[in-house]
CSV table of C-alpha atoms in Angstrom, one decimal:
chain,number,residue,atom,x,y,z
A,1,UNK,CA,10.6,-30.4,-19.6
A,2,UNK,CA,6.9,-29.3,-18.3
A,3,UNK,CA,6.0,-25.7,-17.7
A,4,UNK,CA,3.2,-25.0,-15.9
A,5,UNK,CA,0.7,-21.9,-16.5
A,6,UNK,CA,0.4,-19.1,-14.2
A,7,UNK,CA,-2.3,-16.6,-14.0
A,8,UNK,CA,-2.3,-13.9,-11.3
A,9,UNK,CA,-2.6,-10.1,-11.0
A,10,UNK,CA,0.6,-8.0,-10.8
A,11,UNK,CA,0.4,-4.4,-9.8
A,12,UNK,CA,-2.9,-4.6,-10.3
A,13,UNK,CA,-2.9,-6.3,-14.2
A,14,UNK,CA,-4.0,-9.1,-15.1
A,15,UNK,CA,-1.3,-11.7,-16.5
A,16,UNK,CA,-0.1,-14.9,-17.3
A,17,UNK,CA,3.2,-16.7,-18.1
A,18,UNK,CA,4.3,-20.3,-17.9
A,19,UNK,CA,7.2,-21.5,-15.5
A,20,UNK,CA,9.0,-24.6,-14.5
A,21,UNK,CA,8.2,-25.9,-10.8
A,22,UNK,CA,11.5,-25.4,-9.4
A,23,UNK,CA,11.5,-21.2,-10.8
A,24,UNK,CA,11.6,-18.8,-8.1
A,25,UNK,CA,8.9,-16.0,-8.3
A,26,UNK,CA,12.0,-13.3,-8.4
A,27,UNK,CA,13.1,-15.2,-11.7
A,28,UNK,CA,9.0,-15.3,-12.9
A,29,UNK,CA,9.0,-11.9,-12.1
A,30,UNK,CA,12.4,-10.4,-13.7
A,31,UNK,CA,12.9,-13.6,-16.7
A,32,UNK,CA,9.2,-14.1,-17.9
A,33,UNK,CA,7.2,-10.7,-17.1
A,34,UNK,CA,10.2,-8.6,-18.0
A,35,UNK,CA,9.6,-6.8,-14.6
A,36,UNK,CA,13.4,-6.5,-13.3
A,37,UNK,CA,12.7,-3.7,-10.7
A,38,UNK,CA,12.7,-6.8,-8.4
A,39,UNK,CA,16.5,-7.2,-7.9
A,40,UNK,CA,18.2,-10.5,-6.7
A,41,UNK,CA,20.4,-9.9,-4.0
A,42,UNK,CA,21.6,-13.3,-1.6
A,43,UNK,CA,19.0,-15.9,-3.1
A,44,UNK,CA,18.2,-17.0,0.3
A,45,UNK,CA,16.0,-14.5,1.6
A,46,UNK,CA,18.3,-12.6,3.8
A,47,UNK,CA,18.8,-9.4,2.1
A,48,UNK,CA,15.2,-8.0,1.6
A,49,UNK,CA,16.9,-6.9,-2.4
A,50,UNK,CA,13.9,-9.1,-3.9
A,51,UNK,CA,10.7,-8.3,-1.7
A,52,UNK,CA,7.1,-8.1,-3.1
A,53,UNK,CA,3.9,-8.3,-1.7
A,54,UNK,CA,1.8,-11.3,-2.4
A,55,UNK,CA,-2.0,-11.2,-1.2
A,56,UNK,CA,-1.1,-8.4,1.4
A,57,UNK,CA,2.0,-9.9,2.7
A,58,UNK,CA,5.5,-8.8,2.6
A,59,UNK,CA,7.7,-12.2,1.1
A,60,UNK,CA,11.4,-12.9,0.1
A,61,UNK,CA,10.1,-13.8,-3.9
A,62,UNK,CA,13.5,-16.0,-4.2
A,63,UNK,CA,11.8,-17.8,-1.7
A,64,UNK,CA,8.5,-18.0,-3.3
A,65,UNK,CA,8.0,-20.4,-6.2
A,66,UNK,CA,6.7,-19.0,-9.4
A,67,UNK,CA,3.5,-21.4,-9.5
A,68,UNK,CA,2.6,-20.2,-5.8
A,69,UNK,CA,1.7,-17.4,-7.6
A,70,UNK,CA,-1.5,-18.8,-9.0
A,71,UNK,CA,-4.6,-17.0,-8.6
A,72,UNK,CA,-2.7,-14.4,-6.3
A,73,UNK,CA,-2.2,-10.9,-6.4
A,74,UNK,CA,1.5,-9.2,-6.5
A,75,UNK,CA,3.0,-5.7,-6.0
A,76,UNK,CA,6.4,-5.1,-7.1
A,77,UNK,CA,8.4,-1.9,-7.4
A,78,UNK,CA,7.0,-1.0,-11.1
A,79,UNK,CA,3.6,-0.7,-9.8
A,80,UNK,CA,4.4,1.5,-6.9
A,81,UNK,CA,4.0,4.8,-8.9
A,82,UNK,CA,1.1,6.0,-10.5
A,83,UNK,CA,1.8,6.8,-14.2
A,84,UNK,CA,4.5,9.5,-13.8
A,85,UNK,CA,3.2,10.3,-10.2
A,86,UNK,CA,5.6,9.0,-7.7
A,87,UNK,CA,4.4,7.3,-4.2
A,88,UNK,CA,5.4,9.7,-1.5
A,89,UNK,CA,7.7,6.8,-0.6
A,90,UNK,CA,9.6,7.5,-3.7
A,91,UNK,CA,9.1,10.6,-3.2
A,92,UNK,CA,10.5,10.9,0.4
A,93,UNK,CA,13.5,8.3,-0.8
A,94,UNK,CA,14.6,10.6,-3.5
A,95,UNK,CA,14.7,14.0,-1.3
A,96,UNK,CA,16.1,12.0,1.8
A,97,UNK,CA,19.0,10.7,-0.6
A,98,UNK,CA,18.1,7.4,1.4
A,99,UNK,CA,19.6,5.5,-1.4
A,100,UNK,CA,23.2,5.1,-3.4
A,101,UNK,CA,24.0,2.2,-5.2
A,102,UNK,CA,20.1,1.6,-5.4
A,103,UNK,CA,20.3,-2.4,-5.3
A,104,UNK,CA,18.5,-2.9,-2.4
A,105,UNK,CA,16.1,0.7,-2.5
A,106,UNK,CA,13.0,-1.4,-4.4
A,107,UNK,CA,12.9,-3.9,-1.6
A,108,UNK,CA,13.0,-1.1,1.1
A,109,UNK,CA,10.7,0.7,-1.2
A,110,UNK,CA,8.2,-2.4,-1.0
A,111,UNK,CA,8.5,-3.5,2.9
A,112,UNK,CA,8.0,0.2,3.7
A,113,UNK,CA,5.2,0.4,1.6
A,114,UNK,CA,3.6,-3.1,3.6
A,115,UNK,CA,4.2,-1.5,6.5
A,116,UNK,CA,2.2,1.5,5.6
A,117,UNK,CA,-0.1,-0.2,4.2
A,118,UNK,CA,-1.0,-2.4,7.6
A,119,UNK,CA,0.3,0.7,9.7
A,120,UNK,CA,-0.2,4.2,8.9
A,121,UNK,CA,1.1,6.1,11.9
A,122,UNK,CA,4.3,3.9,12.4
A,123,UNK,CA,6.6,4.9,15.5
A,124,UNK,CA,10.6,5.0,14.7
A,125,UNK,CA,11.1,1.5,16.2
A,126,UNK,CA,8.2,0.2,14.3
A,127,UNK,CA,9.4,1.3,10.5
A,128,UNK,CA,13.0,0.1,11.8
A,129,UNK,CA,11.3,-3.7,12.7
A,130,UNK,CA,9.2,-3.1,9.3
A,131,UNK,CA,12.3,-2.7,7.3
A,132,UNK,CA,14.7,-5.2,9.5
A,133,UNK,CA,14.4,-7.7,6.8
A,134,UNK,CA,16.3,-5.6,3.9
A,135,UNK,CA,20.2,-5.1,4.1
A,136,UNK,CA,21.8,-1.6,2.9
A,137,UNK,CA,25.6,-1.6,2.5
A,138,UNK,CA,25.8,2.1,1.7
A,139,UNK,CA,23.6,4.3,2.8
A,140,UNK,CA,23.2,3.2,6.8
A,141,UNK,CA,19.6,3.1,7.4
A,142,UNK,CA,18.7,6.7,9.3
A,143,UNK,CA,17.9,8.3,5.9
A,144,UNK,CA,15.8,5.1,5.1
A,145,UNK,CA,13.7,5.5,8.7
A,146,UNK,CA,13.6,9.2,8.2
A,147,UNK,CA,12.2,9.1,4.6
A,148,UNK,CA,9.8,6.3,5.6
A,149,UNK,CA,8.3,8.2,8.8
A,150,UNK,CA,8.3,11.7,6.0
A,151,UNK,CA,6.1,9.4,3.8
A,152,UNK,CA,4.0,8.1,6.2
A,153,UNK,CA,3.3,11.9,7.4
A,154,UNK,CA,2.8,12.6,3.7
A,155,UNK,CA,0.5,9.7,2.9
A,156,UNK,CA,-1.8,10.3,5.8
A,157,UNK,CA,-2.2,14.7,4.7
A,158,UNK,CA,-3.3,13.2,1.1
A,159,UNK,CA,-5.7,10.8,3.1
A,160,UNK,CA,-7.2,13.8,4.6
A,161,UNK,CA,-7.3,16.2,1.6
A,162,UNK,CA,-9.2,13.4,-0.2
A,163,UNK,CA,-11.5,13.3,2.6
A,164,UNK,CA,-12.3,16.5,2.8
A,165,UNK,CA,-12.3,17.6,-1.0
């Protein structure tokens, strides 16, 4: 059977790998980059477990097929922290104990972070609509709000330390 060869950027590297039509970005992601942050949850999109954000936009990758990725640009979990700096959304997560099990904390991780990223000073109702799309069975999601509004407040003091230093 064919494979067909993939170049994109993920987390900001350049890469390549070679996939069959039919393979799902989440399985390009976890089987032929070795990036398994990304976790598979429902394989239908309905659980948020395996979101990424391709050119800008939050996606479902079991939805997206691993050749889509051509030419495109994709964030996963592993390339939310800098080195051994974590994102104040990691950050916030891990002092809001806004995770347990921690199956579906990358893909809140991720559709918090697109949020943020198109909408810096987010009300309550707008992170809760930004995260809507990833399902928790353990943790409820007021931690998950609460730690995403923290970062938010977080990410916007280092915005204005930066500008002023």
């Amino acid at each position: 059977m064919s494979r067909t060869y993939v170049t994109c950027v993920v987390n900001g590297d350049p890469v390549d790998f070679l996939c069959h039509d039919y393979q799902t970005l989440l399985s390009a992601l976890r089987d032929e980059l070795g990036l398994t942050g990304t976790k598979e949850g429902c394989g239908t999109g309905d659980c948020g477990a395996c979101s990424v954000i391709l050119d800008g936009q939050l996606v479902c990758s079991c939805l997206v097929f691993a050749p889509e990725a051509e030419g495109r640009s994709i964030e996963t979990i592993e390339g939310m922290a800098e080195g051994q700096h974590l994102h104040p959304l990691q950050e916030s997560f891990l002092e809001g104990a806004a995770f347990q099990c921690g199956v579906c904390t990358p893909g809140f991780l991720i559709a918090a972070k697109a949020l943020l990223d198109h909408n810096p000073t987010p009300t309550e109702t707008e992170v809760r609509y930004g995260v809507a799309g990833n399902l928790c069975r353990c943790t409820g999601y007021d931690k998950i709000v609460r730690s995403v509004l923290d970062a938010a407040v977080r990410m916007r003091e280092q915005d204005t330390r930066k500008e002023t230093a």
